[in-house]
CSV table of C-alpha atoms and ligand atoms in Angstrom, one decimal:
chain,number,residue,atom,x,y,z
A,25,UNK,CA,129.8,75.7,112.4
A,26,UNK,CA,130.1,72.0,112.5
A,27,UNK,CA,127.5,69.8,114.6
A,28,UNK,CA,128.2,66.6,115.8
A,29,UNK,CA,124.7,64.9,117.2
A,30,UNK,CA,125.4,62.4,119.6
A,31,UNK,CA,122.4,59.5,119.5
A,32,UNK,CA,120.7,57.1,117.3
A,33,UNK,CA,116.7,58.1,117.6
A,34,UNK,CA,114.1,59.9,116.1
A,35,UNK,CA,114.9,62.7,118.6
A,36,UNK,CA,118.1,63.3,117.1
A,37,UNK,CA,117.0,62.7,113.5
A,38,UNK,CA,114.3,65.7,114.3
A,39,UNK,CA,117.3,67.9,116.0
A,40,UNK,CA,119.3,66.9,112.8
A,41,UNK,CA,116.6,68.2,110.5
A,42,UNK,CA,116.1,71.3,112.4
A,43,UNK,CA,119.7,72.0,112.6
A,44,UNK,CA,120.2,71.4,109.2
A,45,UNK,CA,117.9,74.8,108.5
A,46,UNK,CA,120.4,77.2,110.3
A,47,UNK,CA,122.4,78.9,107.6
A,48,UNK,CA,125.5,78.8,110.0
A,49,UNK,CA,125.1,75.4,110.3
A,50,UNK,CA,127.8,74.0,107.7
A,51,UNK,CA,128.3,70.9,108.9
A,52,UNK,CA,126.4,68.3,110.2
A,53,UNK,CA,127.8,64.9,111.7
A,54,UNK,CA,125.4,62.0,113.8
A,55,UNK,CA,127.2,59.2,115.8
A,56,UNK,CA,126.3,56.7,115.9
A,57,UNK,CA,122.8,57.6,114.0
A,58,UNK,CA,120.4,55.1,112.2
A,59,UNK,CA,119.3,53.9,108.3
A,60,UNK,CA,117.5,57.7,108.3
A,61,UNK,CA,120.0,60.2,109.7
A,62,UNK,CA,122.6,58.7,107.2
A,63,UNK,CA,120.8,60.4,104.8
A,64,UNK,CA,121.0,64.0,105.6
A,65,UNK,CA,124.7,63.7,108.1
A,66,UNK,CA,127.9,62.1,108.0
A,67,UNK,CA,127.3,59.0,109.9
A,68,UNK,CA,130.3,57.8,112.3
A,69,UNK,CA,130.1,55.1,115.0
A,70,UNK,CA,130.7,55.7,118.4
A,71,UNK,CA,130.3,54.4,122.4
A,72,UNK,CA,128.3,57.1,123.2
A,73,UNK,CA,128.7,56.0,126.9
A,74,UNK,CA,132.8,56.7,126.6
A,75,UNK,CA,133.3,60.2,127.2
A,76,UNK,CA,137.2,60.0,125.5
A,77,UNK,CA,135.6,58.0,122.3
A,78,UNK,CA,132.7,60.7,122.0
A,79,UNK,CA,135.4,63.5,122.6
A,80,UNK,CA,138.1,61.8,120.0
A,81,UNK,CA,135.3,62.2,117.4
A,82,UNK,CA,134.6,65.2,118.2
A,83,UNK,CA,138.0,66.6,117.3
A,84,UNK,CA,138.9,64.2,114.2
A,85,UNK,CA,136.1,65.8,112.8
A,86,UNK,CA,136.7,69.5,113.9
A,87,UNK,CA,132.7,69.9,115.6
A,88,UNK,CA,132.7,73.3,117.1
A,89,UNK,CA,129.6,72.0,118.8
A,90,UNK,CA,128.4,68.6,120.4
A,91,UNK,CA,124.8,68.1,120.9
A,92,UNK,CA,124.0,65.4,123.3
A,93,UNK,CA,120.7,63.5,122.4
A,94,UNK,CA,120.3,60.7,125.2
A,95,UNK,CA,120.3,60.7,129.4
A,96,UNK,CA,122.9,57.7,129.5
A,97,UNK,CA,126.2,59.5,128.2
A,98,UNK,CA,124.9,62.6,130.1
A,99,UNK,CA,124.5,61.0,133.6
A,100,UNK,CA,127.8,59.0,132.6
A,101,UNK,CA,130.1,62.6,132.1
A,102,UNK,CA,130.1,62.6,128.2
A,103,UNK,CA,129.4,66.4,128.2
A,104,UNK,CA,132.3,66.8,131.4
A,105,UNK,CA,134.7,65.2,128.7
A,106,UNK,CA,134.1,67.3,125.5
A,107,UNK,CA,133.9,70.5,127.4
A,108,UNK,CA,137.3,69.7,128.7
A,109,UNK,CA,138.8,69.5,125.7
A,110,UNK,CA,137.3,72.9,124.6
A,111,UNK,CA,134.6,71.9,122.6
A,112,UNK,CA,131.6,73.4,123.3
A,113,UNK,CA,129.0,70.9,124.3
A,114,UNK,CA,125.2,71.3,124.8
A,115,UNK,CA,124.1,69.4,127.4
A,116,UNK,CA,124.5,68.7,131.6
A,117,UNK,CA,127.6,67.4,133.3
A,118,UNK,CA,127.3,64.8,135.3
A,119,UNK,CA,126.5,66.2,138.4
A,120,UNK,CA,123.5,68.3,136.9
A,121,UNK,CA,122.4,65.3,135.1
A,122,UNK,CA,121.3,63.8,138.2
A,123,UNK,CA,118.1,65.7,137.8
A,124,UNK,CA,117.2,63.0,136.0
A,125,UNK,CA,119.7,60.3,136.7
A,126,UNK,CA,118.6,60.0,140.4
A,127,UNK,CA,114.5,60.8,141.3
A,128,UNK,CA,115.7,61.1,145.0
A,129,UNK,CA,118.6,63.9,144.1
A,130,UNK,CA,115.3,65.6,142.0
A,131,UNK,CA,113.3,65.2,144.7
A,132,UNK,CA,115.6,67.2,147.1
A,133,UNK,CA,116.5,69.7,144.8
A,134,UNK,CA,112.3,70.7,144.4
A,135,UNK,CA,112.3,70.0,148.0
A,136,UNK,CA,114.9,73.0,148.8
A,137,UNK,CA,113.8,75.0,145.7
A,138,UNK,CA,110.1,75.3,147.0
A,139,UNK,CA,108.9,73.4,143.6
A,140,UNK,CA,105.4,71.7,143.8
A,141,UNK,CA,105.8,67.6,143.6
A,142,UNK,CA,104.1,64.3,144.3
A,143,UNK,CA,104.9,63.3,148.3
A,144,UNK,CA,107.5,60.8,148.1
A,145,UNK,CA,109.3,58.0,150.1
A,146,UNK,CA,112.5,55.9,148.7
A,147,UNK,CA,112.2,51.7,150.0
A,148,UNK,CA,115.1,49.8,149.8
A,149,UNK,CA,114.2,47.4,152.4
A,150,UNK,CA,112.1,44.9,151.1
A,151,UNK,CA,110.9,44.3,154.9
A,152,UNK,CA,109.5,47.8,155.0
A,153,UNK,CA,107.4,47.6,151.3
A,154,UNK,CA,104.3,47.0,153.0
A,155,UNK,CA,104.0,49.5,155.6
A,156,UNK,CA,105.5,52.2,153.1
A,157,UNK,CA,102.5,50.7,150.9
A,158,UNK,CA,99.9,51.4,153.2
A,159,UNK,CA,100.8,55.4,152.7
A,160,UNK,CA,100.3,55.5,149.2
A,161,UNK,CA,97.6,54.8,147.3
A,162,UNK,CA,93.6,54.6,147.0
A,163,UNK,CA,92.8,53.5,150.7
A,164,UNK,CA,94.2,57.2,151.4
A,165,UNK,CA,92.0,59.0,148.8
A,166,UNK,CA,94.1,58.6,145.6
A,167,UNK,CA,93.8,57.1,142.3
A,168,UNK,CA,96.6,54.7,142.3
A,169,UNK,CA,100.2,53.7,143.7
A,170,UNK,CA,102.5,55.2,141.9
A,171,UNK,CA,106.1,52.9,141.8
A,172,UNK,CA,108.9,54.0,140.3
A,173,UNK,CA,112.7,52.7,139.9
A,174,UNK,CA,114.8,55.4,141.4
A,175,UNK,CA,117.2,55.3,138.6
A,176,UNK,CA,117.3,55.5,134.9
A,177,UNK,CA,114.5,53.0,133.2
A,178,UNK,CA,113.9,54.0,129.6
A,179,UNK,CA,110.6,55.7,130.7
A,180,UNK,CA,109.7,51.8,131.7
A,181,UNK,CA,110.6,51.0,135.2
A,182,UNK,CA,107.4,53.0,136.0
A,183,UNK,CA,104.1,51.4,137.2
A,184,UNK,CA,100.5,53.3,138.1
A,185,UNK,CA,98.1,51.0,139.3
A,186,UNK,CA,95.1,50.8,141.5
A,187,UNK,CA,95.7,47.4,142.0
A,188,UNK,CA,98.3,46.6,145.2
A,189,UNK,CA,99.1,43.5,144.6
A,190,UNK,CA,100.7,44.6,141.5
A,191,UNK,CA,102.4,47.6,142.7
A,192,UNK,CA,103.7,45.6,145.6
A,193,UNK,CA,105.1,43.1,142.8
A,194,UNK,CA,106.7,45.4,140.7
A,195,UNK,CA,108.5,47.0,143.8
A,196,UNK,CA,109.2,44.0,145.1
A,197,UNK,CA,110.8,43.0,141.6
A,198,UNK,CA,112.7,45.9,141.9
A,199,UNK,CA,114.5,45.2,145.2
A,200,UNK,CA,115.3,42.4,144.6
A,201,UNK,CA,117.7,43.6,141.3
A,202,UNK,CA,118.8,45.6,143.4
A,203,UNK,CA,117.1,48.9,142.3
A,204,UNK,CA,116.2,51.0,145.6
A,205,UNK,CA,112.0,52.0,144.7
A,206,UNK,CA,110.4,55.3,145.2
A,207,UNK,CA,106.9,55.5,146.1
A,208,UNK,CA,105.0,58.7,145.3
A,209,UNK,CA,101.3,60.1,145.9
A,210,UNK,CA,99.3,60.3,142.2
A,211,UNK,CA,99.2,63.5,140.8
A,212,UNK,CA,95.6,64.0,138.7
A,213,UNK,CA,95.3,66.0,135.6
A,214,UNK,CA,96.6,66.2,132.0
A,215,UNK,CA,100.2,66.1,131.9
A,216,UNK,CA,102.7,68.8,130.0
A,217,UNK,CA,106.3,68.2,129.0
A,218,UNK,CA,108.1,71.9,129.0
A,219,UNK,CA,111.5,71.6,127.3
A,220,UNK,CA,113.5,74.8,128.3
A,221,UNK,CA,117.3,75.3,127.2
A,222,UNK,CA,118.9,76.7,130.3
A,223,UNK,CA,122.6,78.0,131.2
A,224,UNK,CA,122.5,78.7,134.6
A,225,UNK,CA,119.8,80.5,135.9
A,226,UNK,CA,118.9,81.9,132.3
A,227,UNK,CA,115.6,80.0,131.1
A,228,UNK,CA,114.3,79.8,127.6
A,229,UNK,CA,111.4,77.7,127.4
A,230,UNK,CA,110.5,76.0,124.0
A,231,UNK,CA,106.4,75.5,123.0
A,232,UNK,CA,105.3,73.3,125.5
A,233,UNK,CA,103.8,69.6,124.3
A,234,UNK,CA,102.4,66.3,125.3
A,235,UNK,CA,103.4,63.4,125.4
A,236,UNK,CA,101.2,59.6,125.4
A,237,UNK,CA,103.3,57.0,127.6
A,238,UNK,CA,100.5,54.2,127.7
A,239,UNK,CA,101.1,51.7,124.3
A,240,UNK,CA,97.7,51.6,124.1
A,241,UNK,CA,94.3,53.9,122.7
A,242,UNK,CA,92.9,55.7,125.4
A,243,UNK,CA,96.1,55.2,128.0
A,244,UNK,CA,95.6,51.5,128.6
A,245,UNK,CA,98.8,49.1,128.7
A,246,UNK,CA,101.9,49.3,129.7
A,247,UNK,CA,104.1,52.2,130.1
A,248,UNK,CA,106.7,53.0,126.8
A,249,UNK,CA,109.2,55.6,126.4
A,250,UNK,CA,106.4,57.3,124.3
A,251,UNK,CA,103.9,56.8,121.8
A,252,UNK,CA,103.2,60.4,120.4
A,253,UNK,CA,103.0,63.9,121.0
A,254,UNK,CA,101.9,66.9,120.1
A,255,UNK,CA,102.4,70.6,120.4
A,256,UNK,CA,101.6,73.6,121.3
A,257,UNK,CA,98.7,72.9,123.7
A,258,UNK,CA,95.9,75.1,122.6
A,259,UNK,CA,93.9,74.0,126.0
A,260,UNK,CA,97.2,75.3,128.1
A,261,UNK,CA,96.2,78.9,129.5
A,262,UNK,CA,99.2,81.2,129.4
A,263,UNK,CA,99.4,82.3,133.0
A,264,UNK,CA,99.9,78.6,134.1
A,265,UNK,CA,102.8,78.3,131.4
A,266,UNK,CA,104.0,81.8,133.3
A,267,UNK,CA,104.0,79.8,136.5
A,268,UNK,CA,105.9,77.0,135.0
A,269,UNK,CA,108.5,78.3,134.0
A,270,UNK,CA,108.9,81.0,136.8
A,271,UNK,CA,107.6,78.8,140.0
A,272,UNK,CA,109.2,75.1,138.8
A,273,UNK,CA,111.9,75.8,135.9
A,274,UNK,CA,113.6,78.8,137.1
A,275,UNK,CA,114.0,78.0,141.1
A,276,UNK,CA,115.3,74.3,140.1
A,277,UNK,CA,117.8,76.1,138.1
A,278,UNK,CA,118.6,78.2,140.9
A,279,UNK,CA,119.3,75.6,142.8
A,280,UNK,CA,121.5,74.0,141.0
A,281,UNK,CA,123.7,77.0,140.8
A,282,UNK,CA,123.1,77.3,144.6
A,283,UNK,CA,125.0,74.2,145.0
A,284,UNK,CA,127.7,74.6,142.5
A,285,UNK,CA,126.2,72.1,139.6
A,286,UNK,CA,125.0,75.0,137.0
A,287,UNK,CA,122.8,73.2,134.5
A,288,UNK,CA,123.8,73.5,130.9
A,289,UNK,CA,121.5,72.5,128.2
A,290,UNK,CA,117.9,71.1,128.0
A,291,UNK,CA,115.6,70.8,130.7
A,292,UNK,CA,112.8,68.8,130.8
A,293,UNK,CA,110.2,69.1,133.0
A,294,UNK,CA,107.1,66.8,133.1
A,295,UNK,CA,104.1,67.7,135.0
A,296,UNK,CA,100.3,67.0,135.6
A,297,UNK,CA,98.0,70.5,135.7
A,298,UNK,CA,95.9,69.0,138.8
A,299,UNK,CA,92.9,70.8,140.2
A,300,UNK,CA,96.0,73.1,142.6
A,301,UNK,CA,98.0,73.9,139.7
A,302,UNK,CA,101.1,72.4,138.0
A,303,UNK,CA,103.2,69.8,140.1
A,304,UNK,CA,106.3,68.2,138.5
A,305,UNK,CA,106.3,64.3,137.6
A,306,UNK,CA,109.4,63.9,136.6
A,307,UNK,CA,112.6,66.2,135.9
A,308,UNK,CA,114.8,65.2,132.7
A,309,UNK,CA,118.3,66.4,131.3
A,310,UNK,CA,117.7,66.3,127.4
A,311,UNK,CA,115.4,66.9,124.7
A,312,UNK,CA,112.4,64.1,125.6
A,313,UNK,CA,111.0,61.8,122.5
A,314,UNK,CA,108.6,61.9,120.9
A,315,UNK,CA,107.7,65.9,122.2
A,316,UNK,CA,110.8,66.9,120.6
A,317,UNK,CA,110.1,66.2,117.1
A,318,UNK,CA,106.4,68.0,117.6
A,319,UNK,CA,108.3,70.8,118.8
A,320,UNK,CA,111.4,71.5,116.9
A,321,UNK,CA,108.9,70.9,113.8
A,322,UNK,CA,107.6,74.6,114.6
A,323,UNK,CA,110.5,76.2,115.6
A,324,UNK,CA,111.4,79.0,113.3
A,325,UNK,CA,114.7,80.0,115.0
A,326,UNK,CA,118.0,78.4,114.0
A,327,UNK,CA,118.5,75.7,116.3
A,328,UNK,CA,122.3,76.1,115.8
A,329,UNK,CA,122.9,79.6,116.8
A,330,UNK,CA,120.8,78.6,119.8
A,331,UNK,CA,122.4,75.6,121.3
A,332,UNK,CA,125.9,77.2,120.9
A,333,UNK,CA,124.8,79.9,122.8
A,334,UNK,CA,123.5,77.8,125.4
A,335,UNK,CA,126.7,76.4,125.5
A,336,UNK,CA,129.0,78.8,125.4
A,337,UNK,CA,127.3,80.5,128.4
A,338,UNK,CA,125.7,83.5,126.0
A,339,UNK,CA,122.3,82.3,126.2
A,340,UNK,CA,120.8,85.5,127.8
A,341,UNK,CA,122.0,87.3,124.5
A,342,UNK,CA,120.0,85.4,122.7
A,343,UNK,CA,116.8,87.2,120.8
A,344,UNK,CA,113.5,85.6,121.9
A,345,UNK,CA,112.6,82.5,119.7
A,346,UNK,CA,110.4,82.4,116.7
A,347,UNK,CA,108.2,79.9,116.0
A,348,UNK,CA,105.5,78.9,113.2
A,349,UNK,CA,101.8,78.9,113.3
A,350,UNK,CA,99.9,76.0,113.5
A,351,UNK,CA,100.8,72.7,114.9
A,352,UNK,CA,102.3,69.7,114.9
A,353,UNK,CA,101.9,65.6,115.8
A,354,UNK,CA,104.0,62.8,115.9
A,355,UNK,CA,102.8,59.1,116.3
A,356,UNK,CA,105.1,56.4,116.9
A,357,UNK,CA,105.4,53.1,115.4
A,358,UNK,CA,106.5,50.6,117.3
A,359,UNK,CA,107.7,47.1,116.6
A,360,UNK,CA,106.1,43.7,117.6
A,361,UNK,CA,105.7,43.3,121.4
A,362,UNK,CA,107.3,46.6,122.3
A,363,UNK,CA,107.4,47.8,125.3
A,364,UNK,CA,108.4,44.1,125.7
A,365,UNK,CA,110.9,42.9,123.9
A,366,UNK,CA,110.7,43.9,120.5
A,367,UNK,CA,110.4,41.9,117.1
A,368,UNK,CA,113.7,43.2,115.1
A,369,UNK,CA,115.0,42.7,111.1
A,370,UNK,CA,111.8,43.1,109.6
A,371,UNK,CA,111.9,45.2,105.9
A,372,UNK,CA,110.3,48.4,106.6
A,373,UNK,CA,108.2,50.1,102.9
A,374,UNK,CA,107.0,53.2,103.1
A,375,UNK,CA,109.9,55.3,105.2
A,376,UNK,CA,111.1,57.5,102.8
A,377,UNK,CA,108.3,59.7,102.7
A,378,UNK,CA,108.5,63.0,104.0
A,379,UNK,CA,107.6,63.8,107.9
A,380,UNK,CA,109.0,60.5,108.5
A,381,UNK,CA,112.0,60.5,111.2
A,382,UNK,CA,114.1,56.8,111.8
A,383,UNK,CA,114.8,55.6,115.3
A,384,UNK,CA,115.0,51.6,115.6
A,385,UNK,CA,116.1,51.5,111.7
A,386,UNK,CA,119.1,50.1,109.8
A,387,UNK,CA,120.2,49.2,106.3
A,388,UNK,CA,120.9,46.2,105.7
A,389,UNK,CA,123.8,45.0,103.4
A,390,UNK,CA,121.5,44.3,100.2
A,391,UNK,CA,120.4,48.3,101.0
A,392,UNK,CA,116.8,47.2,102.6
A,393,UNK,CA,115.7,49.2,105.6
A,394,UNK,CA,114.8,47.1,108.1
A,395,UNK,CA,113.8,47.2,112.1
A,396,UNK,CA,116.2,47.1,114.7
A,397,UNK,CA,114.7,48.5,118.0
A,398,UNK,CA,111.4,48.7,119.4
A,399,UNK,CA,110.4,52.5,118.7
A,400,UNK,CA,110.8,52.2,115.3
A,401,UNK,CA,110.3,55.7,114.0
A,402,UNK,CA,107.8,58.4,114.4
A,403,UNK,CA,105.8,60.4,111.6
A,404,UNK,CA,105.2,64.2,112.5
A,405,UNK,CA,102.3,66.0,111.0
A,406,UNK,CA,102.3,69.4,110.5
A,407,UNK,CA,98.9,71.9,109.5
A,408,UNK,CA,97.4,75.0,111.3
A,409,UNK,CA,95.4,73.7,113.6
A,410,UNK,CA,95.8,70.0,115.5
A,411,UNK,CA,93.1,68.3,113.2
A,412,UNK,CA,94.5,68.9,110.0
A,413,UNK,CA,98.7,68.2,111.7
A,414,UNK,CA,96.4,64.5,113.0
A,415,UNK,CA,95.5,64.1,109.6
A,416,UNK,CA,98.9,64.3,107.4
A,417,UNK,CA,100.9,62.2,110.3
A,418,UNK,CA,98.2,59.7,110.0
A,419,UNK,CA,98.0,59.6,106.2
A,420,UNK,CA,101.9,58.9,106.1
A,421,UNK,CA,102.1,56.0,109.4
A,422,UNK,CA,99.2,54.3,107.5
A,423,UNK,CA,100.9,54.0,104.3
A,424,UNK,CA,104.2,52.3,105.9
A,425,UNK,CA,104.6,48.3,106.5
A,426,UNK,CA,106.1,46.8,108.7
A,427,UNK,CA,105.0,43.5,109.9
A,428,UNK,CA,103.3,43.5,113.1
A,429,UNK,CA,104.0,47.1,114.2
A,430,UNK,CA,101.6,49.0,116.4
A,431,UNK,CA,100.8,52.4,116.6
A,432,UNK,CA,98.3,55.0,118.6
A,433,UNK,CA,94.9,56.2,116.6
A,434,UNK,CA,94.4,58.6,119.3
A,435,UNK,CA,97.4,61.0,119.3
A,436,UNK,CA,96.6,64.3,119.6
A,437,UNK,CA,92.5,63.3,119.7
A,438,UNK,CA,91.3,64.8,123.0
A,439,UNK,CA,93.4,68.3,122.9
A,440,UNK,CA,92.1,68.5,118.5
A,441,UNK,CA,88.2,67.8,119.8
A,442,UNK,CA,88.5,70.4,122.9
A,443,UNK,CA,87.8,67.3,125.3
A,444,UNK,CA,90.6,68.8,127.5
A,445,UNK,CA,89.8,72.0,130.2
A,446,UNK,CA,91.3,75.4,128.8
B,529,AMP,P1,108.2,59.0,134.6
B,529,AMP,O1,109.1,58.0,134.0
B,529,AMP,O2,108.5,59.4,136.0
B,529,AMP,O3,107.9,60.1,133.7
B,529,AMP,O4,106.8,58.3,134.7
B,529,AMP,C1,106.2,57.8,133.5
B,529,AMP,C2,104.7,58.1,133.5
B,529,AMP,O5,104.0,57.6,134.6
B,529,AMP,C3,104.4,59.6,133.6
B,529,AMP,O6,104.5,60.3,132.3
B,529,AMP,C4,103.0,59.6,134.1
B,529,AMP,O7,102.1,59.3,133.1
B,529,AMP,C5,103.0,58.5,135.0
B,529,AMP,N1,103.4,59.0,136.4
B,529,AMP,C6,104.6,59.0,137.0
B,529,AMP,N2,104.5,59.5,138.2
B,529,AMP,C7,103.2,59.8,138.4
B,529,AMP,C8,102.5,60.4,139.6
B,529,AMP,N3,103.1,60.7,140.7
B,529,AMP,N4,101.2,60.6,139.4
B,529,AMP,C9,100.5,60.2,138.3
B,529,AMP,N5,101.1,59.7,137.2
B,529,AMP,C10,102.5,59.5,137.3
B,530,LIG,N1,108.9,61.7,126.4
B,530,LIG,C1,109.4,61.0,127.4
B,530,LIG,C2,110.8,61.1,127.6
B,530,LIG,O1,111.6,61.5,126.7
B,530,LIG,O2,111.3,60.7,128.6
């Protein structure tokens, strides 16, 4: 079969690596990709936001199967367009995307579905901000407020403060764009990412990981789209994974049946482990970076065979997945400034080595490789136990320059030493 990856980060690089080990996987395309997925796929460019360009490609190059990386195209109908043209696509339409695409529609779907959550309210007056305030927060018991943009933000239009005056200034900052706000309650305990492929209401789940959104060493500064991950979670019993999947995974997906918007392809769900068991975070409708490249560094079954079932609606055929011992970190490097706005076009040595996976990356026309975004690519370790998969990612990130990048010493640190509850 022949793959066309839809994206241009180190999630796609990893889902290009791992698709290139299925032996029915004879063809492997990336649009529009960066400097390190030209490398191992035909690279084409594309508006991934325009369903007919994505879907053009698509056919020029004969892909029986169209992996959707990113939420954008998702929420936008990308997937709607290439399965109407009889291409088998793995990923949401649009209406499923929501899940992610709007935190209210998520909201109400856990709501009706019976799925644990933080209590929320949406503001879009800014003349009500203060009294919807006074709910939330440490005056009523909890940690912090908790302000989110209820649309799509890049993982950044989130902000967890105890301080109010700057929770009411990012909110406020907010209305006034224009972006409605969602207050919610803070939910307390280590957080999971659970990536499950779905079709309908069959569930597959993948090894579950975490994820580090804070820029900085021991979750201080702002939040990023992600900094690193790991996976599996040796500190994770296996009866609250059970209840994932069966109490949050599997009633959403009901419910989106229930209402006629049948979810096809990955979903994502984020949640803390608090003291009353798992409550989701956040919902989302792809593969999440950086978990992905922890987890689709273990898996063992062809990633290929898998997808297409997904997408072809045979995903309860499917034998259960394999995966391989061990485990498996990913630390991030990150350009200048980022989350702010990044420092770009800097010559990056070092990349070519092995475990390493491009995101912010391009080649320039005299063939350097230089930066481009502000995640600029991860490195993902790999050993049997989290220690020795810390150690290898660390040895490669350290011997890669780029001038002022930034990266996380403490990926992975907690779960490796057992400072996290089993
Ligand atoms: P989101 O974009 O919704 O995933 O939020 C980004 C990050 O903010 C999450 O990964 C959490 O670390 C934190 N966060 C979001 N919502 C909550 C919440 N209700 N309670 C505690 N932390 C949260
Ligand atoms: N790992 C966070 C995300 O992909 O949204």
């Amino acid at each position: 079969m022949r793959v066309l990856v839809v994206g241009s980060g180190a999630r796609e690089h990893a889902l290009l690596l791992a698709l290139r080990r299925d032996p029915e996987v004879e063809g492997l395309a990336i649009a529009p990709g960066n400097a390190g997925t030209a490398a191992i796929a035909d690279q084409y460019d594309v508006d991934v936001t325009s369903g007919e360009a994505v879907t053009k490609l698509a056919q020029r190059i004969r892909a029986d199967l169209v992996v959707i990386g990113p939420e954008v195209p998702l929420v936008l109908g990308v997937a709607d367009a290439v399965r109407s043209a009889g291409i088998a696509c793995f990923g949401p339409g649009t209406d499923a995307a929501r899940i992610e695409g709007s935190k209210s529609f998520a909201k109400d779907v856990m709501t009706a579905a019976g799925v644990r959550t933080a209590r929320s309210e949406v503001v879009d007056n800014p003349a009500r901000l203060d009294a919807s305030l006074d709910r939330f927060g440490p005056p009523g018991g909890e940690r912090a407020w908790v302000v989110k943009d209820d649309g799509l933000a890049a993982g950044k239009g989130v902000v967890v403060t105890p301080d109010r005056a700057a929770a009411r200034a990012h909110a406020a900052n907010l209305l006034e764009s224009g972006h409605p706000v969602l207050l919610e309650s803070f939910l307390d305990g280590p957080e999971v990412s659970l990536f499950c492929v779905v079709d309908g209401e069959t569930v597959v789940p993948l090894l579950p990981a975490q994820d580090f959104k804070r820029a900085g060493d021991n979750d201080t500064g702002p939040n990023t789209g992600g900094m690193g991950a790991y996976a599996p979670l040796p500190w994770l019993p296996e009866d609250i994974l059970t209840q994932i999947v069966d109490e949050v995974v599997k009633p959403v997906a009901a419910e989106l049946v229930a209402r006629g918007s049948p979810f096809s392809g990955l979903m994502y769900a984020g949640l803390a482990i608090t003291s009353q068991g798992p409550a989701v975070i956040e919902f989302n409708c792809r593969f999440g970076d950086p978990e992905t490249q922890s987890v689709l560094a273990l898996l063992e079954t062809p990633l290929g065979q898998l997808l297409y079932a997904a997408a072809s609606g045979n995903l309860a055929d499917e034998p259960p997945l394999r995966w391989r011992d061990g485990a498996a970190v990913t630390v991030v490097l990150a350009a200048e400034n980022y989350p702010g706005r990044p420092r770009v076009g800097d010559p990056i040595t070092g990349s070519e080595a092995d475990g390493v996976l491009h995101a912010g990356t391009r080649r320039r026309d005299d063939g350097a490789i230089v930066s481009s975004g502000g995640r600029v690519l991860s490195v993902v370790g790999t050993g049997a136990d989290l220690a020795a998969a810390r150690e290898a990612a660390y040895r490669v990130i350290k011997s890669i320059r780029l001038p002022g990048s930034h990266f996380r010493s403490d990926i992975a640190l907690a779960a490796a030493e057992e400072r996290l509850a089993r």
